[in-house]
Amino acid sequence: TGEVQLYAGSQALGGPVALDHRGTARLTTDELPVGTHRVRAVYLGDDDRYDASSAFLDQVVNPGTTTVRLTSDRNPAPAGAPLTFVVQVDPVRPATATPTGQVSLEIDGVPLDAPVALGPDGRVRVTTAALAAGGHTVLARYLGDERYDPAASAPLAQKVAERRATV
């Protein structure tokens, strides 16, 4: 019976966790940043037992991976008309935290403007009317953050139709 508090160094991870019928406590957390952390468990005792502490365990947290999805609101799009690209960056399990940071769009291998920040949902919309008529290869590059490695979308084949002349 009783509870266990887990620590990374001197910082508590979450609150105390109750022991199950086998005397085991489990904690899932996304509080640990990338790097190596010295983790220990402290048994908080009960009416029959004293407090106790485990040895330290070196827990390595590696950067997570993401999937980057790129879509276009119109394909083909009319030349000179605004075209919106949507980039969604999602964590790959077991990671669960929403990626933060910036995304850069490339049109035919050339960056389109400056990188833009992801929203709180891991999504960003980029609108441009700068694409010339013809076929273009569009790529979204997630630049990474303190939890996730950089990643790129699959190439998107974007078509831009020529303007029709009116007489």
Short mmCIF file of N, CA and C in Angstrom, two decimals, residues 10-161:
data_model
loop_
_atom_site.label_atom_id
_atom_site.label_comp_id
_atom_site.label_asym_id
_atom_site.label_seq_id
_atom_site.Cartn_x
_atom_site.Cartn_y
_atom_site.Cartn_z
N SER A 10 16.09 16.62 -8.87
CA SER A 10 15.34 17.03 -7.68
C SER A 10 13.91 17.46 -8.01
N GLN A 11 13.52 17.38 -9.28
CA GLN A 11 12.19 17.83 -9.71
C GLN A 11 11.20 16.67 -9.72
N ALA A 12 10.08 16.85 -9.03
CA ALA A 12 9.03 15.83 -9.01
C ALA A 12 8.41 15.71 -10.39
N LEU A 13 8.12 14.47 -10.78
CA LEU A 13 7.42 14.21 -12.04
C LEU A 13 5.96 13.92 -11.70
N GLY A 14 5.09 14.85 -11.99
CA GLY A 14 3.68 14.67 -11.65
C GLY A 14 3.49 14.60 -10.15
N GLY A 15 2.38 14.03 -9.74
CA GLY A 15 2.09 13.87 -8.32
C GLY A 15 2.36 12.45 -7.87
N PRO A 16 2.16 12.17 -6.60
CA PRO A 16 2.36 10.81 -6.10
C PRO A 16 1.46 9.81 -6.84
N VAL A 17 1.99 8.60 -7.03
CA VAL A 17 1.28 7.54 -7.76
C VAL A 17 1.00 6.40 -6.78
N ALA A 18 -0.26 5.95 -6.73
CA ALA A 18 -0.63 4.86 -5.83
C ALA A 18 -0.06 3.54 -6.32
N LEU A 19 0.37 2.71 -5.38
CA LEU A 19 0.85 1.37 -5.71
C LEU A 19 -0.35 0.48 -6.02
N ASP A 20 -0.19 -0.41 -6.99
CA ASP A 20 -1.26 -1.36 -7.28
C ASP A 20 -1.14 -2.57 -6.35
N HIS A 21 -1.96 -3.60 -6.56
CA HIS A 21 -1.99 -4.76 -5.68
C HIS A 21 -0.68 -5.56 -5.71
N ARG A 22 0.17 -5.33 -6.73
CA ARG A 22 1.46 -6.01 -6.80
C ARG A 22 2.58 -5.14 -6.25
N GLY A 23 2.25 -3.95 -5.78
CA GLY A 23 3.28 -3.04 -5.27
C GLY A 23 4.00 -2.28 -6.37
N THR A 24 3.34 -2.11 -7.50
CA THR A 24 3.92 -1.43 -8.65
C THR A 24 3.23 -0.09 -8.89
N ALA A 25 4.03 0.91 -9.21
CA ALA A 25 3.49 2.23 -9.56
C ALA A 25 3.95 2.56 -10.97
N ARG A 26 3.07 3.10 -11.80
CA ARG A 26 3.39 3.45 -13.18
C ARG A 26 3.08 4.93 -13.41
N LEU A 27 4.00 5.58 -14.13
CA LEU A 27 3.80 6.98 -14.48
C LEU A 27 4.18 7.17 -15.94
N THR A 28 3.28 7.75 -16.71
CA THR A 28 3.57 8.14 -18.08
C THR A 28 3.64 9.65 -18.10
N THR A 29 4.70 10.19 -18.67
CA THR A 29 4.88 11.64 -18.67
C THR A 29 5.52 12.11 -19.96
N ASP A 30 5.23 13.35 -20.33
CA ASP A 30 5.95 13.99 -21.43
C ASP A 30 6.69 15.21 -20.90
N GLU A 31 6.95 15.23 -19.58
CA GLU A 31 7.62 16.35 -18.93
C GLU A 31 9.13 16.35 -19.12
N LEU A 32 9.71 15.22 -19.51
CA LEU A 32 11.17 15.15 -19.64
C LEU A 32 11.61 15.63 -21.01
N PRO A 33 12.46 16.64 -21.06
CA PRO A 33 12.98 17.08 -22.36
C PRO A 33 14.02 16.09 -22.88
N VAL A 34 14.41 16.28 -24.12
CA VAL A 34 15.42 15.43 -24.74
C VAL A 34 16.71 15.53 -23.93
N GLY A 35 17.34 14.39 -23.69
CA GLY A 35 18.59 14.33 -22.93
C GLY A 35 18.57 13.16 -21.96
N THR A 36 19.57 13.10 -21.08
CA THR A 36 19.68 12.04 -20.08
C THR A 36 19.26 12.61 -18.72
N HIS A 37 18.43 11.86 -18.01
CA HIS A 37 17.89 12.32 -16.73
C HIS A 37 18.12 11.24 -15.67
N ARG A 38 18.53 11.66 -14.50
CA ARG A 38 18.70 10.74 -13.36
C ARG A 38 17.36 10.65 -12.64
N VAL A 39 16.71 9.49 -12.77
CA VAL A 39 15.37 9.29 -12.24
C VAL A 39 15.44 8.35 -11.04
N ARG A 40 14.64 8.67 -10.03
CA ARG A 40 14.54 7.78 -8.86
C ARG A 40 13.11 7.80 -8.36
N ALA A 41 12.76 6.73 -7.63
CA ALA A 41 11.45 6.60 -7.02
C ALA A 41 11.59 6.71 -5.51
N VAL A 42 10.69 7.46 -4.90
CA VAL A 42 10.68 7.59 -3.44
C VAL A 42 9.34 7.05 -2.94
N TYR A 43 9.44 5.98 -2.14
CA TYR A 43 8.24 5.42 -1.51
C TYR A 43 7.89 6.33 -0.34
N LEU A 44 6.64 6.79 -0.30
CA LEU A 44 6.24 7.78 0.70
C LEU A 44 5.79 7.16 2.02
N GLY A 45 5.86 5.82 2.11
CA GLY A 45 5.52 5.15 3.35
C GLY A 45 4.03 5.02 3.57
N ASP A 46 3.69 4.27 4.61
CA ASP A 46 2.31 4.14 5.05
C ASP A 46 2.34 3.89 6.56
N ASP A 47 1.25 3.45 7.14
CA ASP A 47 1.19 3.27 8.59
C ASP A 47 2.16 2.20 9.09
N ASP A 48 2.54 1.25 8.22
CA ASP A 48 3.39 0.14 8.64
C ASP A 48 4.81 0.21 8.12
N ARG A 49 5.11 1.08 7.18
CA ARG A 49 6.42 1.10 6.55
C ARG A 49 6.98 2.52 6.51
N TYR A 50 8.32 2.62 6.59
CA TYR A 50 9.00 3.90 6.50
C TYR A 50 9.20 4.31 5.04
N ASP A 51 9.48 5.59 4.85
CA ASP A 51 9.84 6.08 3.52
C ASP A 51 11.10 5.36 3.04
N ALA A 52 11.24 5.22 1.74
CA ALA A 52 12.43 4.60 1.15
C ALA A 52 12.67 5.20 -0.23
N SER A 53 13.90 5.11 -0.71
CA SER A 53 14.26 5.67 -2.01
C SER A 53 15.01 4.63 -2.84
N SER A 54 14.74 4.60 -4.14
CA SER A 54 15.43 3.68 -5.04
C SER A 54 16.78 4.24 -5.42
N ALA A 55 17.57 3.42 -6.08
CA ALA A 55 18.79 3.89 -6.71
C ALA A 55 18.40 4.74 -7.92
N PHE A 56 19.33 5.52 -8.44
CA PHE A 56 19.05 6.33 -9.62
C PHE A 56 19.11 5.48 -10.88
N LEU A 57 18.29 5.83 -11.83
CA LEU A 57 18.26 5.21 -13.15
C LEU A 57 18.53 6.32 -14.15
N ASP A 58 19.47 6.12 -15.05
CA ASP A 58 19.71 7.10 -16.11
C ASP A 58 18.73 6.84 -17.24
N GLN A 59 17.77 7.73 -17.40
CA GLN A 59 16.74 7.61 -18.43
C GLN A 59 17.10 8.52 -19.59
N VAL A 60 17.28 7.94 -20.77
CA VAL A 60 17.60 8.71 -21.97
C VAL A 60 16.30 9.00 -22.73
N VAL A 61 16.09 10.27 -23.03
CA VAL A 61 14.93 10.69 -23.83
C VAL A 61 15.47 11.16 -25.18
N ASN A 62 15.12 10.44 -26.22
CA ASN A 62 15.55 10.79 -27.58
C ASN A 62 14.55 11.73 -28.23
N PRO A 63 15.00 12.49 -29.24
CA PRO A 63 14.04 13.33 -29.97
C PRO A 63 12.98 12.46 -30.62
N GLY A 64 11.76 12.96 -30.65
CA GLY A 64 10.68 12.24 -31.30
C GLY A 64 10.70 12.47 -32.79
N THR A 65 9.89 11.69 -33.48
CA THR A 65 9.74 11.87 -34.92
C THR A 65 8.32 12.35 -35.20
N THR A 66 8.17 12.94 -36.36
CA THR A 66 6.88 13.50 -36.75
C THR A 66 6.52 13.06 -38.16
N THR A 67 5.25 13.22 -38.47
CA THR A 67 4.81 13.12 -39.86
C THR A 67 4.41 14.53 -40.29
N VAL A 68 4.77 14.87 -41.50
CA VAL A 68 4.47 16.19 -42.05
C VAL A 68 3.58 15.97 -43.27
N ARG A 69 2.36 16.51 -43.19
CA ARG A 69 1.41 16.40 -44.30
C ARG A 69 1.21 17.76 -44.94
N LEU A 70 1.26 17.78 -46.25
CA LEU A 70 1.10 19.01 -47.03
C LEU A 70 -0.07 18.83 -47.98
N THR A 71 -1.01 19.78 -47.93
CA THR A 71 -2.14 19.76 -48.85
C THR A 71 -2.32 21.14 -49.47
N SER A 72 -3.05 21.18 -50.56
CA SER A 72 -3.34 22.41 -51.26
C SER A 72 -4.86 22.57 -51.33
N ASP A 73 -5.35 23.80 -51.23
CA ASP A 73 -6.81 23.98 -51.29
C ASP A 73 -7.35 23.90 -52.72
N ARG A 74 -6.48 24.05 -53.72
CA ARG A 74 -6.92 23.93 -55.12
C ARG A 74 -5.79 23.33 -55.94
N ASN A 75 -6.10 22.27 -56.66
CA ASN A 75 -5.10 21.64 -57.50
C ASN A 75 -5.80 20.97 -58.67
N PRO A 76 -5.85 21.60 -59.83
CA PRO A 76 -5.07 22.77 -60.23
C PRO A 76 -5.67 24.08 -59.70
N ALA A 77 -4.83 25.08 -59.69
CA ALA A 77 -5.24 26.41 -59.25
C ALA A 77 -5.11 27.37 -60.43
N PRO A 78 -5.95 28.40 -60.49
CA PRO A 78 -5.82 29.39 -61.56
C PRO A 78 -4.61 30.30 -61.31
N ALA A 79 -3.89 30.62 -62.36
CA ALA A 79 -2.72 31.51 -62.23
C ALA A 79 -3.14 32.86 -61.66
N GLY A 80 -2.33 33.38 -60.76
CA GLY A 80 -2.56 34.70 -60.18
C GLY A 80 -3.57 34.73 -59.05
N ALA A 81 -4.27 33.63 -58.82
CA ALA A 81 -5.25 33.58 -57.73
C ALA A 81 -4.58 33.07 -56.45
N PRO A 82 -5.04 33.52 -55.30
CA PRO A 82 -4.46 33.02 -54.05
C PRO A 82 -4.65 31.50 -53.92
N LEU A 83 -3.61 30.86 -53.46
CA LEU A 83 -3.58 29.42 -53.27
C LEU A 83 -3.08 29.17 -51.85
N THR A 84 -3.80 28.34 -51.11
CA THR A 84 -3.43 28.09 -49.72
C THR A 84 -2.91 26.68 -49.55
N PHE A 85 -1.72 26.59 -48.96
CA PHE A 85 -1.14 25.30 -48.58
C PHE A 85 -1.35 25.12 -47.09
N VAL A 86 -1.73 23.92 -46.69
CA VAL A 86 -1.90 23.60 -45.28
C VAL A 86 -0.85 22.55 -44.92
N VAL A 87 -0.11 22.83 -43.85
CA VAL A 87 0.90 21.89 -43.35
C VAL A 87 0.46 21.45 -41.96
N GLN A 88 0.40 20.13 -41.76
CA GLN A 88 0.05 19.55 -40.46
C GLN A 88 1.24 18.70 -40.01
N VAL A 89 1.75 19.01 -38.80
CA VAL A 89 2.86 18.25 -38.23
C VAL A 89 2.33 17.51 -37.00
N ASP A 90 2.41 16.18 -37.03
CA ASP A 90 1.90 15.34 -35.94
C ASP A 90 3.01 14.48 -35.36
N PRO A 91 2.95 14.21 -34.05
CA PRO A 91 3.95 13.32 -33.45
C PRO A 91 3.68 11.87 -33.86
N VAL A 92 4.75 11.10 -33.91
CA VAL A 92 4.64 9.66 -34.14
C VAL A 92 4.73 8.99 -32.78
N ARG A 93 3.81 8.08 -32.49
CA ARG A 93 3.81 7.38 -31.20
C ARG A 93 5.14 6.70 -30.96
N PRO A 94 5.66 6.69 -29.75
CA PRO A 94 4.94 6.92 -28.51
C PRO A 94 4.84 8.40 -28.11
N ALA A 95 5.44 9.31 -28.88
CA ALA A 95 5.35 10.73 -28.54
C ALA A 95 3.90 11.19 -28.66
N THR A 96 3.52 12.15 -27.79
CA THR A 96 2.15 12.65 -27.81
C THR A 96 2.08 14.18 -27.82
N ALA A 97 3.14 14.86 -27.41
CA ALA A 97 3.11 16.32 -27.33
C ALA A 97 3.01 16.92 -28.74
N THR A 98 2.22 17.96 -28.88
CA THR A 98 2.07 18.63 -30.17
C THR A 98 3.37 19.33 -30.54
N PRO A 99 3.90 19.08 -31.74
CA PRO A 99 5.12 19.76 -32.16
C PRO A 99 4.93 21.27 -32.22
N THR A 100 5.99 21.98 -31.91
CA THR A 100 6.03 23.44 -32.01
C THR A 100 7.15 23.78 -32.99
N GLY A 101 7.42 25.04 -33.19
CA GLY A 101 8.51 25.43 -34.07
C GLY A 101 7.99 26.00 -35.38
N GLN A 102 8.81 25.87 -36.41
CA GLN A 102 8.50 26.51 -37.69
C GLN A 102 8.52 25.53 -38.85
N VAL A 103 7.85 25.95 -39.92
CA VAL A 103 7.79 25.20 -41.16
C VAL A 103 8.24 26.13 -42.29
N SER A 104 9.00 25.56 -43.20
CA SER A 104 9.42 26.29 -44.39
C SER A 104 8.84 25.58 -45.61
N LEU A 105 8.27 26.36 -46.53
CA LEU A 105 7.76 25.79 -47.79
C LEU A 105 8.77 26.06 -48.89
N GLU A 106 8.95 25.05 -49.75
CA GLU A 106 9.81 25.19 -50.91
C GLU A 106 8.99 24.93 -52.16
N ILE A 107 9.15 25.82 -53.13
CA ILE A 107 8.50 25.66 -54.42
C ILE A 107 9.61 25.41 -55.44
N ASP A 108 9.60 24.24 -56.03
CA ASP A 108 10.63 23.87 -57.01
C ASP A 108 12.03 24.04 -56.42
N GLY A 109 12.19 23.69 -55.14
CA GLY A 109 13.49 23.74 -54.48
C GLY A 109 13.90 25.09 -53.93
N VAL A 110 13.05 26.11 -54.09
CA VAL A 110 13.37 27.46 -53.63
C VAL A 110 12.44 27.82 -52.47
N PRO A 111 13.00 28.30 -51.33
CA PRO A 111 12.13 28.67 -50.20
C PRO A 111 11.12 29.74 -50.60
N LEU A 112 9.90 29.56 -50.11
CA LEU A 112 8.84 30.55 -50.32
C LEU A 112 8.78 31.40 -49.06
N ASP A 113 9.27 32.61 -49.13
CA ASP A 113 9.25 33.52 -47.98
C ASP A 113 10.03 32.94 -46.79
N ALA A 114 9.84 33.52 -45.62
CA ALA A 114 10.52 33.09 -44.40
C ALA A 114 9.74 31.94 -43.76
N PRO A 115 10.39 31.14 -42.91
CA PRO A 115 9.66 30.09 -42.19
C PRO A 115 8.52 30.70 -41.37
N VAL A 116 7.45 29.90 -41.19
CA VAL A 116 6.29 30.35 -40.43
C VAL A 116 6.07 29.43 -39.23
N ALA A 117 5.55 30.00 -38.15
CA ALA A 117 5.34 29.25 -36.91
C ALA A 117 4.11 28.36 -37.00
N LEU A 118 4.24 27.17 -36.43
CA LEU A 118 3.09 26.27 -36.31
C LEU A 118 2.12 26.85 -35.29
N GLY A 119 0.83 26.60 -35.50
CA GLY A 119 -0.18 26.99 -34.52
C GLY A 119 -0.18 25.99 -33.36
N PRO A 120 -0.99 26.24 -32.34
CA PRO A 120 -1.04 25.36 -31.17
C PRO A 120 -1.53 23.95 -31.48
N ASP A 121 -2.14 23.78 -32.66
CA ASP A 121 -2.61 22.45 -33.08
C ASP A 121 -1.63 21.75 -34.02
N GLY A 122 -0.43 22.33 -34.19
CA GLY A 122 0.57 21.73 -35.07
C GLY A 122 0.31 21.97 -36.54
N ARG A 123 -0.51 22.98 -36.83
CA ARG A 123 -0.91 23.26 -38.22
C ARG A 123 -0.59 24.70 -38.57
N VAL A 124 -0.32 24.92 -39.86
CA VAL A 124 -0.12 26.28 -40.37
C VAL A 124 -0.66 26.34 -41.79
N ARG A 125 -1.20 27.51 -42.14
CA ARG A 125 -1.69 27.78 -43.49
C ARG A 125 -0.80 28.86 -44.11
N VAL A 126 -0.40 28.62 -45.35
CA VAL A 126 0.43 29.58 -46.06
C VAL A 126 -0.28 29.88 -47.39
N THR A 127 -0.56 31.16 -47.63
CA THR A 127 -1.26 31.56 -48.85
C THR A 127 -0.31 32.36 -49.73
N THR A 128 -0.34 32.04 -51.03
CA THR A 128 0.49 32.76 -51.99
C THR A 128 -0.25 32.84 -53.32
N ALA A 129 0.06 33.88 -54.07
CA ALA A 129 -0.45 34.01 -55.44
C ALA A 129 0.73 34.10 -56.40
N ALA A 130 1.92 33.71 -55.93
CA ALA A 130 3.16 33.92 -56.68
C ALA A 130 3.54 32.78 -57.61
N LEU A 131 2.74 31.75 -57.73
CA LEU A 131 3.12 30.63 -58.59
C LEU A 131 2.76 30.91 -60.04
N ALA A 132 3.73 30.73 -60.90
CA ALA A 132 3.51 30.91 -62.34
C ALA A 132 2.75 29.71 -62.89
N ALA A 133 2.16 29.88 -64.04
CA ALA A 133 1.45 28.78 -64.69
C ALA A 133 2.41 27.64 -64.96
N GLY A 134 1.90 26.42 -64.81
CA GLY A 134 2.71 25.23 -65.04
C GLY A 134 2.69 24.30 -63.85
N GLY A 135 3.55 23.31 -63.89
CA GLY A 135 3.64 22.35 -62.80
C GLY A 135 4.72 22.74 -61.82
N HIS A 136 4.47 22.52 -60.54
CA HIS A 136 5.43 22.87 -59.49
C HIS A 136 5.51 21.73 -58.48
N THR A 137 6.69 21.56 -57.90
CA THR A 137 6.88 20.60 -56.82
C THR A 137 6.98 21.41 -55.52
N VAL A 138 6.08 21.11 -54.60
CA VAL A 138 6.02 21.83 -53.33
C VAL A 138 6.42 20.87 -52.21
N LEU A 139 7.25 21.35 -51.30
CA LEU A 139 7.72 20.55 -50.18
C LEU A 139 7.60 21.38 -48.90
N ALA A 140 7.13 20.76 -47.84
CA ALA A 140 7.07 21.43 -46.53
C ALA A 140 8.16 20.82 -45.65
N ARG A 141 8.98 21.67 -45.05
CA ARG A 141 10.04 21.21 -44.14
C ARG A 141 9.73 21.70 -42.73
N TYR A 142 9.55 20.74 -41.84
CA TYR A 142 9.42 21.06 -40.42
C TYR A 142 10.83 21.22 -39.89
N LEU A 143 11.11 22.34 -39.21
CA LEU A 143 12.47 22.65 -38.79
C LEU A 143 12.84 22.05 -37.43
N GLY A 144 11.90 21.37 -36.79
CA GLY A 144 12.17 20.73 -35.50
C GLY A 144 12.00 21.68 -34.34
N ASP A 145 12.04 21.13 -33.13
CA ASP A 145 11.99 21.92 -31.90
C ASP A 145 12.77 21.17 -30.83
N GLU A 146 12.59 21.56 -29.58
CA GLU A 146 13.38 20.94 -28.51
C GLU A 146 12.99 19.48 -28.25
N ARG A 147 11.88 19.02 -28.80
CA ARG A 147 11.43 17.64 -28.60
C ARG A 147 11.50 16.78 -29.85
N TYR A 148 11.46 17.41 -31.02
CA TYR A 148 11.33 16.66 -32.26
C TYR A 148 12.41 17.02 -33.27
N ASP A 149 12.85 16.00 -34.01
CA ASP A 149 13.81 16.19 -35.09
C ASP A 149 13.13 16.85 -36.29
N PRO A 150 13.92 17.52 -37.14
CA PRO A 150 13.37 18.05 -38.38
C PRO A 150 12.82 16.92 -39.27
N ALA A 151 11.88 17.26 -40.12
CA ALA A 151 11.26 16.29 -41.03
C ALA A 151 10.70 17.03 -42.23
N ALA A 152 10.37 16.27 -43.27
CA ALA A 152 9.82 16.87 -44.48
C ALA A 152 8.60 16.09 -44.94
N SER A 153 7.74 16.78 -45.65
CA SER A 153 6.56 16.14 -46.25
C SER A 153 6.97 15.39 -47.51
N ALA A 154 6.05 14.62 -48.01
CA ALA A 154 6.22 14.07 -49.36
C ALA A 154 6.03 15.23 -50.33
N PRO A 155 6.68 15.19 -51.49
CA PRO A 155 6.49 16.27 -52.47
C PRO A 155 5.04 16.32 -52.95
N LEU A 156 4.54 17.52 -53.14
CA LEU A 156 3.19 17.73 -53.67
C LEU A 156 3.33 18.29 -55.08
N ALA A 157 2.71 17.63 -56.04
CA ALA A 157 2.71 18.13 -57.43
C ALA A 157 1.56 19.12 -57.56
N GLN A 158 1.90 20.40 -57.65
CA GLN A 158 0.89 21.46 -57.75
C GLN A 158 0.84 21.96 -59.17
N LYS A 159 -0.36 21.99 -59.73
CA LYS A 159 -0.54 22.52 -61.08
C LYS A 159 -1.18 23.90 -60.97
N VAL A 160 -0.69 24.81 -61.82
CA VAL A 160 -1.28 26.15 -61.92
C VAL A 160 -1.67 26.36 -63.38
N ALA A 161 -2.96 26.56 -63.61
CA ALA A 161 -3.47 26.70 -64.96
C ALA A 161 -3.19 28.11 -65.49
#
